[in-house]
Coordinates of C-alpha atoms in Angstrom, one line a residue:
M29 CA -111.4 47.0 -89.8
N30 CA -108.9 49.8 -90.8
I31 CA -109.9 53.4 -91.1
N32 CA -108.0 55.3 -93.7
Q33 CA -107.5 59.0 -92.9
P34 CA -104.7 61.6 -93.4
A35 CA -101.6 60.9 -91.4
T36 CA -101.2 62.7 -88.1
P37 CA -97.8 64.5 -87.8
P38 CA -95.4 62.8 -85.3
L39 CA -95.7 64.1 -81.8
A40 CA -92.5 66.1 -80.9
P41 CA -90.5 64.9 -77.9
E42 CA -90.8 68.3 -76.2
L43 CA -94.6 68.1 -76.5
I44 CA -94.6 64.7 -75.0
A45 CA -92.6 66.1 -72.1
Q46 CA -95.1 68.9 -71.6
F47 CA -98.0 66.5 -71.5
R48 CA -96.0 64.2 -69.2
E49 CA -95.5 67.2 -66.8
I50 CA -99.3 67.6 -66.6
V51 CA -100.2 64.1 -65.5
G52 CA -96.9 62.9 -64.1
D53 CA -94.4 60.3 -65.4
K54 CA -96.5 57.3 -64.2
H55 CA -99.6 58.4 -66.1
A56 CA -98.1 59.3 -69.5
I57 CA -97.7 56.0 -71.4
T58 CA -95.3 55.8 -74.4
D59 CA -94.3 52.2 -74.4
A60 CA -95.9 50.4 -77.4
N61 CA -96.8 47.3 -75.4
D62 CA -98.4 49.3 -72.6
I63 CA -100.4 51.3 -75.2
Q64 CA -101.8 48.3 -76.9
P65 CA -104.9 47.8 -74.6
Y66 CA -105.9 51.4 -75.4
V67 CA -105.7 51.1 -79.2
T68 CA -107.6 47.8 -79.7
E69 CA -111.1 46.8 -78.7
E70 CA -112.7 43.6 -77.5
R71 CA -114.3 42.6 -80.8
N72 CA -110.9 43.0 -82.5
L73 CA -112.7 44.9 -85.3
F74 CA -110.7 48.2 -85.0
H75 CA -106.9 48.5 -84.6
G76 CA -105.6 52.0 -83.8
R77 CA -102.2 53.6 -83.0
S78 CA -101.1 56.3 -80.6
P79 CA -97.7 57.7 -79.5
L80 CA -99.1 58.7 -76.1
V81 CA -101.8 57.7 -73.6
L82 CA -102.5 60.2 -70.9
R83 CA -104.3 59.2 -67.7
P84 CA -105.3 62.5 -66.0
G85 CA -106.4 62.3 -62.4
S86 CA -108.5 65.5 -62.2
T87 CA -110.6 67.9 -64.2
A88 CA -107.8 70.4 -63.9
E89 CA -105.4 68.0 -65.6
V90 CA -107.9 67.3 -68.4
S91 CA -108.3 71.1 -68.8
A92 CA -104.5 71.5 -69.0
I93 CA -104.2 68.7 -71.6
C94 CA -106.9 70.3 -73.8
K95 CA -105.2 73.8 -73.5
L96 CA -101.9 72.4 -74.6
A97 CA -103.5 70.3 -77.4
S98 CA -105.5 73.3 -78.7
A99 CA -102.4 75.5 -78.8
H100 CA -100.5 73.0 -80.8
R101 CA -103.4 71.5 -82.8
I102 CA -102.9 68.0 -81.4
A103 CA -105.8 65.6 -81.9
L104 CA -107.2 63.9 -78.8
V105 CA -109.3 60.8 -78.4
P106 CA -111.2 60.6 -75.1
Q107 CA -111.6 57.1 -73.8
G108 CA -113.6 55.5 -70.9
G109 CA -113.7 51.7 -70.4
N110 CA -112.8 51.1 -74.1
T111 CA -116.0 49.0 -74.5
G112 CA -117.5 50.9 -77.4
L113 CA -118.7 49.0 -80.5
V114 CA -118.4 51.5 -83.3
G115 CA -114.8 52.5 -83.1
G116 CA -115.5 55.9 -81.5
Q117 CA -113.0 55.4 -78.7
T118 CA -110.1 54.2 -80.9
P119 CA -107.2 56.4 -82.1
H120 CA -107.3 55.4 -85.7
N121 CA -104.8 57.9 -86.9
G122 CA -102.1 58.3 -84.3
E123 CA -104.0 60.7 -82.0
V124 CA -103.2 61.1 -78.3
V125 CA -105.5 59.0 -76.1
V126 CA -107.0 60.7 -73.0
S127 CA -108.1 57.8 -70.7
L128 CA -110.5 59.0 -68.0
R129 CA -110.3 55.9 -65.9
R130 CA -108.5 57.6 -63.0
L131 CA -111.4 60.1 -62.6
D132 CA -113.1 57.5 -60.5
K133 CA -114.5 59.3 -57.6
I134 CA -118.2 59.5 -56.5
R135 CA -118.3 63.0 -55.4
E136 CA -121.7 63.0 -53.7
V137 CA -124.8 61.0 -53.1
D138 CA -127.9 63.0 -52.2
T139 CA -130.8 60.8 -51.2
A140 CA -133.1 63.8 -50.6
S141 CA -132.8 64.9 -54.2
N142 CA -132.2 61.4 -55.5
T143 CA -129.0 62.2 -57.2
M144 CA -125.4 61.0 -57.4
T145 CA -122.5 62.9 -58.8
C146 CA -119.9 60.7 -60.4
E147 CA -116.7 61.4 -62.2
A148 CA -116.4 60.1 -65.7
G149 CA -114.2 57.1 -64.9
V150 CA -116.5 55.5 -62.4
V151 CA -117.3 52.0 -63.6
L152 CA -121.1 51.6 -64.2
Q153 CA -121.3 48.6 -61.8
I154 CA -119.7 50.6 -59.0
A155 CA -122.2 53.4 -59.5
Q156 CA -125.0 50.8 -59.4
A157 CA -123.6 49.4 -56.1
K158 CA -123.2 52.8 -54.6
A159 CA -126.8 53.6 -55.3
S160 CA -127.9 50.3 -53.8
D161 CA -125.9 51.0 -50.6
V162 CA -128.2 54.0 -49.9
D163 CA -131.3 52.0 -50.9
R164 CA -131.6 53.6 -54.3
L165 CA -131.5 52.3 -57.9
F166 CA -129.3 53.6 -60.7
P167 CA -131.1 51.6 -63.5
L168 CA -128.7 51.9 -66.4
S169 CA -127.7 48.2 -67.1
L170 CA -125.7 46.7 -70.0
G171 CA -123.5 43.7 -70.7
A172 CA -120.3 45.7 -70.2
E173 CA -121.3 47.2 -66.9
G174 CA -118.3 45.6 -65.1
S175 CA -115.9 47.7 -67.2
C176 CA -117.7 50.5 -69.0
T177 CA -117.6 53.9 -67.4
I178 CA -120.2 56.7 -66.7
G179 CA -118.4 59.1 -69.0
G180 CA -118.5 56.6 -71.9
N181 CA -122.1 55.7 -71.2
L182 CA -123.1 59.3 -71.5
S183 CA -120.8 60.0 -74.5
T184 CA -122.6 57.2 -76.4
N185 CA -126.0 57.7 -74.8
A186 CA -126.1 54.1 -73.8
G187 CA -129.4 52.3 -73.7
G188 CA -129.4 48.8 -72.1
T189 CA -132.0 46.4 -70.8
A190 CA -133.9 48.8 -68.5
A191 CA -134.5 51.6 -71.1
L192 CA -138.1 50.4 -71.4
A193 CA -139.0 51.7 -68.0
Y194 CA -136.2 54.3 -67.2
G195 CA -135.1 55.6 -70.5
V196 CA -131.6 55.8 -72.0
A197 CA -128.5 57.5 -70.4
R198 CA -129.7 60.9 -71.5
E199 CA -132.8 60.6 -69.3
M200 CA -130.6 59.7 -66.3
A201 CA -128.3 62.8 -66.4
L202 CA -129.4 66.0 -64.8
G203 CA -126.1 67.8 -65.4
L204 CA -122.5 67.5 -66.6
E205 CA -119.1 68.9 -66.1
V206 CA -117.3 69.1 -69.5
V207 CA -113.9 70.2 -70.6
L208 CA -114.1 72.0 -73.9
A209 CA -111.5 71.8 -76.7
D210 CA -109.8 75.0 -75.6
G211 CA -109.5 73.8 -72.0
R212 CA -112.5 75.8 -70.6
V213 CA -114.6 73.9 -68.1
L214 CA -118.4 74.0 -68.5
N215 CA -119.9 73.3 -65.1
V216 CA -123.6 72.5 -65.3
L217 CA -123.7 69.9 -62.6
S218 CA -127.2 70.8 -61.6
K219 CA -129.4 68.6 -59.3
L220 CA -132.5 70.4 -60.4
K221 CA -135.3 68.8 -62.2
K222 CA -136.7 72.2 -63.0
D223 CA -134.2 74.7 -64.5
N224 CA -135.7 76.8 -67.3
T225 CA -132.8 79.3 -67.8
G226 CA -132.0 79.0 -71.5
Y227 CA -130.5 76.4 -73.6
N228 CA -130.0 72.9 -72.3
L229 CA -126.3 72.8 -72.9
H230 CA -125.4 69.5 -71.2
N231 CA -127.5 67.5 -73.6
L232 CA -125.2 68.7 -76.5
F233 CA -122.4 66.4 -75.1
I234 CA -124.5 63.3 -74.4
G235 CA -124.3 61.1 -77.4
A236 CA -121.6 63.3 -79.0
E237 CA -118.9 60.6 -78.6
G238 CA -116.3 63.0 -77.4
T239 CA -116.4 65.1 -80.5
L240 CA -117.5 68.3 -78.7
G241 CA -115.7 68.1 -75.4
I242 CA -114.6 65.7 -72.7
I243 CA -117.2 64.8 -70.0
T244 CA -115.4 64.7 -66.6
A245 CA -118.4 64.3 -64.2
A246 CA -122.1 63.9 -64.2
T247 CA -125.0 64.4 -61.8
L248 CA -127.2 61.3 -62.2
R249 CA -130.8 60.5 -61.3
L250 CA -131.5 57.8 -58.8
F251 CA -134.8 56.0 -58.3
P252 CA -136.5 54.1 -55.5
K253 CA -135.1 50.6 -55.1
P254 CA -137.5 47.9 -56.1
R255 CA -138.8 45.7 -53.2
S256 CA -139.9 42.9 -55.5
V257 CA -138.4 41.8 -58.8
E258 CA -139.8 38.9 -60.7
T259 CA -138.3 37.4 -63.9
A260 CA -139.9 35.1 -66.5
Y261 CA -138.4 33.2 -69.4
V262 CA -141.0 32.5 -72.0
G263 CA -141.1 30.3 -75.2
L264 CA -143.3 31.3 -78.1
K265 CA -143.7 30.9 -81.8
S266 CA -142.9 34.3 -83.3
P267 CA -142.0 37.9 -82.9
A268 CA -145.7 38.7 -83.5
A269 CA -146.6 36.6 -80.5
A270 CA -144.0 38.4 -78.5
L271 CA -145.6 41.7 -79.5
K272 CA -149.0 40.5 -78.3
L273 CA -147.4 39.4 -75.0
L274 CA -145.8 42.9 -74.6
T275 CA -149.2 44.5 -75.1
I276 CA -150.7 42.3 -72.4
A277 CA -147.7 42.9 -70.0
Q278 CA -147.9 46.7 -70.5
G279 CA -151.7 46.6 -69.8
E280 CA -151.4 44.5 -66.7
A281 CA -148.1 45.8 -65.2
A282 CA -147.8 49.4 -66.6
N283 CA -144.6 51.0 -65.3
A284 CA -143.6 47.9 -63.4
L285 CA -142.5 46.2 -66.6
T286 CA -138.8 47.1 -66.6
S287 CA -137.4 44.7 -69.2
F288 CA -138.7 42.8 -72.2
E289 CA -136.1 41.1 -74.3
L290 CA -136.8 39.2 -77.5
L291 CA -134.4 36.3 -78.2
S292 CA -134.2 34.2 -81.4
E293 CA -133.7 30.4 -81.2
M294 CA -130.3 30.7 -82.8
A295 CA -129.2 33.4 -80.4
V296 CA -130.2 31.2 -77.5
D297 CA -128.6 28.1 -79.1
F298 CA -125.3 30.0 -79.5
S299 CA -125.4 31.1 -75.8
V300 CA -126.1 27.6 -74.6
R301 CA -123.5 26.0 -76.9
H302 CA -120.6 28.5 -76.2
G303 CA -121.4 30.2 -72.9
I304 CA -120.0 29.0 -69.6
D305 CA -122.6 27.4 -67.3
V306 CA -125.4 28.6 -69.5
R307 CA -128.5 26.5 -70.2
D308 CA -132.0 26.9 -71.7
P309 CA -134.4 27.1 -68.7
L310 CA -137.2 25.4 -70.7
S311 CA -137.2 21.7 -71.4
E312 CA -138.1 22.1 -75.1
K313 CA -136.8 24.4 -77.8
H314 CA -139.0 27.2 -79.2
P315 CA -138.6 29.4 -82.3
W316 CA -138.5 32.5 -80.1
Y317 CA -138.1 33.5 -76.5
V318 CA -138.9 36.5 -74.3
L319 CA -137.0 37.4 -71.1
M320 CA -139.3 39.7 -69.1
E321 CA -138.9 41.4 -65.8
L322 CA -141.3 43.2 -63.4
S323 CA -140.0 45.4 -60.6
S324 CA -142.3 46.8 -58.0
P325 CA -141.7 49.4 -55.2
G326 CA -144.2 47.3 -53.2
D327 CA -143.9 43.7 -52.1
D328 CA -145.6 41.8 -54.9
A329 CA -144.5 41.7 -58.5
R330 CA -145.3 38.0 -58.7
T331 CA -149.1 38.3 -58.9
P332 CA -149.1 40.6 -62.0
L333 CA -146.5 38.5 -63.7
E334 CA -148.6 35.3 -63.1
T335 CA -151.6 37.2 -64.4
I336 CA -149.8 38.2 -67.6
L337 CA -148.5 34.7 -68.3
T338 CA -151.9 33.0 -67.5
R339 CA -153.7 35.3 -69.8
A340 CA -151.1 34.8 -72.6
M341 CA -151.3 31.0 -72.3
E342 CA -155.1 31.1 -72.3
E343 CA -154.9 33.2 -75.5
E344 CA -152.3 30.7 -76.9
I345 CA -149.7 33.4 -77.3
V346 CA -147.2 31.7 -75.0
D347 CA -146.3 28.0 -75.4
D348 CA -144.3 27.6 -72.2
A349 CA -142.8 29.8 -69.4
V350 CA -140.9 29.6 -66.2
I351 CA -140.6 32.2 -63.4
A352 CA -137.3 32.4 -61.6
A353 CA -137.6 30.8 -58.2
S354 CA -134.5 32.4 -56.7
L355 CA -132.0 35.1 -57.3
S356 CA -129.5 32.5 -58.6
Q357 CA -132.1 31.4 -61.2
R358 CA -132.8 34.9 -62.2
N359 CA -129.1 35.6 -62.7
N360 CA -128.9 32.4 -64.8
F361 CA -131.7 33.8 -67.0
W362 CA -129.9 37.0 -67.5
K363 CA -126.6 35.3 -68.1
L364 CA -128.1 33.5 -71.1
R365 CA -129.0 36.9 -72.5
E366 CA -125.7 38.6 -71.7
E367 CA -123.6 35.9 -73.3
M368 CA -125.3 36.3 -76.7
S369 CA -122.7 38.7 -78.1
A370 CA -119.7 36.8 -77.0
A371 CA -121.2 33.5 -78.0
Q372 CA -121.3 34.5 -81.7
K373 CA -117.5 34.7 -81.8
P374 CA -116.9 30.9 -82.0
E375 CA -119.4 30.8 -84.9
G376 CA -117.1 32.9 -87.1
G377 CA -117.6 36.3 -88.6
S378 CA -120.6 38.3 -87.4
I379 CA -121.9 41.4 -89.2
K380 CA -123.7 43.5 -86.6
H381 CA -126.5 46.0 -86.6
D382 CA -127.8 48.1 -83.7
I383 CA -131.1 49.3 -85.2
S384 CA -134.5 50.5 -84.0
V385 CA -137.8 50.5 -85.7
P386 CA -141.3 51.3 -84.4
I387 CA -142.2 48.6 -82.0
A388 CA -145.2 47.5 -84.1
A389 CA -142.9 47.0 -87.1
V390 CA -140.4 44.6 -85.4
P391 CA -142.0 41.4 -86.6
A392 CA -142.2 42.6 -90.2
F393 CA -138.6 43.9 -90.0
I394 CA -137.2 40.6 -88.8
E395 CA -139.1 38.7 -91.5
E396 CA -138.0 41.0 -94.3
A397 CA -134.4 41.4 -93.1
N398 CA -133.9 37.6 -92.6
A399 CA -135.1 37.0 -96.2
A400 CA -133.0 39.8 -97.6
V401 CA -129.6 38.8 -96.0
V402 CA -130.1 35.1 -96.8
K403 CA -130.8 36.1 -100.4
L404 CA -127.7 38.3 -100.5
I405 CA -125.5 35.6 -98.9
P406 CA -126.9 32.1 -99.1
G407 CA -126.4 30.3 -95.8
A408 CA -126.0 33.4 -93.7
R409 CA -127.5 33.0 -90.3
P410 CA -129.5 35.9 -88.8
V411 CA -129.2 36.1 -85.0
P412 CA -131.6 38.8 -83.9
F413 CA -132.1 39.6 -80.3
G414 CA -132.7 42.7 -78.2
H415 CA -135.0 45.2 -76.5
L416 CA -138.4 44.6 -78.0
G417 CA -139.9 46.9 -75.4
D418 CA -138.3 49.9 -77.1
G419 CA -138.0 48.6 -80.6
N420 CA -134.2 48.2 -80.4
L421 CA -132.8 45.0 -82.0
H422 CA -129.2 43.8 -82.2
Y423 CA -129.7 42.4 -85.7
N424 CA -126.5 40.3 -86.1
V425 CA -125.8 38.0 -89.0
S426 CA -123.3 35.2 -88.6
Q427 CA -121.4 33.8 -91.5
P428 CA -122.5 30.6 -93.3
V429 CA -121.1 27.4 -91.7
G430 CA -117.7 26.7 -93.2
A431 CA -117.3 30.1 -95.0
D432 CA -114.1 32.1 -95.0
T433 CA -114.4 34.7 -92.3
A434 CA -112.3 37.4 -94.1
D435 CA -114.4 37.0 -97.3
Y436 CA -117.6 37.1 -95.3
L437 CA -116.6 40.2 -93.3
A438 CA -115.6 41.9 -96.6
R439 CA -119.4 42.0 -97.3
W440 CA -120.0 44.1 -94.2
H441 CA -121.3 47.2 -96.1
D442 CA -123.3 45.1 -98.6
V443 CA -125.2 43.5 -95.7
N444 CA -125.5 46.9 -94.0
A445 CA -127.1 48.4 -97.2
V446 CA -129.7 45.7 -97.4
V447 CA -130.6 45.9 -93.7
F448 CA -130.5 49.7 -93.5
E449 CA -132.8 50.0 -96.5
I450 CA -135.5 48.1 -94.6
V451 CA -134.9 50.0 -91.4
L452 CA -135.3 53.4 -93.1
R453 CA -138.3 52.4 -95.1
M454 CA -140.0 51.4 -91.8
G455 CA -139.1 54.7 -90.2
G456 CA -136.3 53.4 -88.0
S457 CA -132.7 54.4 -87.0
I458 CA -129.4 52.8 -88.1
S459 CA -128.0 53.4 -84.6
A460 CA -130.2 52.8 -81.6
E461 CA -127.8 52.8 -78.7
H462 CA -124.2 52.1 -79.8
G463 CA -123.5 55.4 -81.5
I464 CA -122.0 56.3 -84.9
G465 CA -118.2 56.4 -84.3
V466 CA -116.5 55.5 -87.6
L467 CA -118.5 52.3 -88.3
K468 CA -121.6 54.3 -89.4
R469 CA -120.1 57.7 -90.0
D470 CA -120.3 57.5 -93.8
E471 CA -123.9 56.4 -93.8
L472 CA -125.0 59.1 -91.4
P473 CA -125.4 61.9 -94.0
E474 CA -127.5 59.6 -96.1
V475 CA -130.0 58.9 -93.4
K476 CA -130.0 62.1 -91.3
D477 CA -132.0 65.2 -92.1
K478 CA -129.8 67.5 -94.2
T479 CA -130.5 70.5 -91.9
A480 CA -129.7 68.4 -88.9
I481 CA -126.3 67.5 -90.4
E482 CA -125.6 71.2 -91.1
L483 CA -126.4 72.2 -87.5
M484 CA -124.3 69.4 -86.2
R485 CA -121.3 70.6 -88.3
A486 CA -121.9 74.2 -87.2
I487 CA -121.9 73.2 -83.5
K488 CA -118.8 71.1 -84.0
A489 CA -117.0 74.0 -85.7
M490 CA -118.0 76.4 -82.9
L491 CA -116.9 74.2 -80.0
D492 CA -113.9 72.6 -81.7
P493 CA -112.7 75.1 -84.3
H494 CA -109.3 73.3 -84.7
G495 CA -110.9 69.9 -85.0
I496 CA -108.9 68.2 -82.3
M497 CA -111.7 66.5 -80.4
N498 CA -112.0 62.9 -81.5
P499 CA -111.5 63.8 -85.2
G500 CA -113.1 61.7 -87.9
K501 CA -115.9 60.3 -85.6
V502 CA -119.6 60.9 -86.1
L503 CA -119.1 63.6 -88.8

């Protein structure tokens, strides 16, 4: 997908030299081949270009980069692990990339206050492991956790599979360190849960996708490490049945219910067919599945899980279920879920939606959306799956079997229009956890409150008056 915007003026050699002096020769990349990993993304949907990739190793270096860029009106694109799905991290128009991967220090772990202060380039999986080392949990968890970074997670307000119990990235950050467009450093790295001293400034930058400033560090919340984790894989007839199961699970387990994933038969079939060492844990196919997990600070999450499943079977809500008997089996359950996005690639073009609707509306949304996209493109294959527990679905639509991929993907916005109409009519959001980037930028003014858009533009103009911070994204 190409994004057409006004051309960025060529970067003068003397300015490249000044940027190089800030980060050092080794960390100023100008070779076209070496730049390629920074200007493309894993879905191969967006292709960017950049004359220069900078890899600063400190907040001071990020500050110096921004000061120089501001003085010369040079556009910057902050980038973490380059795992974003809406083109927000891609330099579409020849901007300078500022990769935060070298800011990879964990500055402090404070078990008394249950906080961890990480630099922006810390990989999510490493943050999870560091918390585990001190008998704590950092619960943010997503498919890209082996390569995505804390800065990127916060910049996109990532959600993930544990948002049902712990919330999204915004709820996990107590404070930030941010470099503003003019190079000033905003330090609000507070560990405090209570700090009623005016505006909550750090929340401005969470979910802003690097358009207001560059996050360089964050103070994150940690939680007690669960002593017992139990995982079940369930077969059932419909999303309505899954919703009934969710109601039972929440009533029986309350806050111990940490994940509740809804999976369509087609999504499971793709994972089994194309994933590596992936299989369906149940002996027979079912129209729908649920992957649910209970986590307890005590020693027994098994009893409430068995109670939930027994009651659901007695009420004929669940047709079959299996509880993981080992850590290996639990990992296999989750691997089936995590392979779903990648497993769609061999099936051809996939038009993707990251939407949310009120939880009670999920069954009706799926029914209406499935009918609408198949009517629009006969033979299209809806592949819905996602976080039923918080109303967030990855409503993906794979091309008809044998269709031309390019022709199918050319209908991207047509399919969006059909799906988004249903989402908005049901009081939902066109972006639940992936962000806006450029993929949904043009739709945002149509779905966002007009006053909210005006305030967003005013904040952008105040913090980034020259428009150098990730231009063309979000707004």
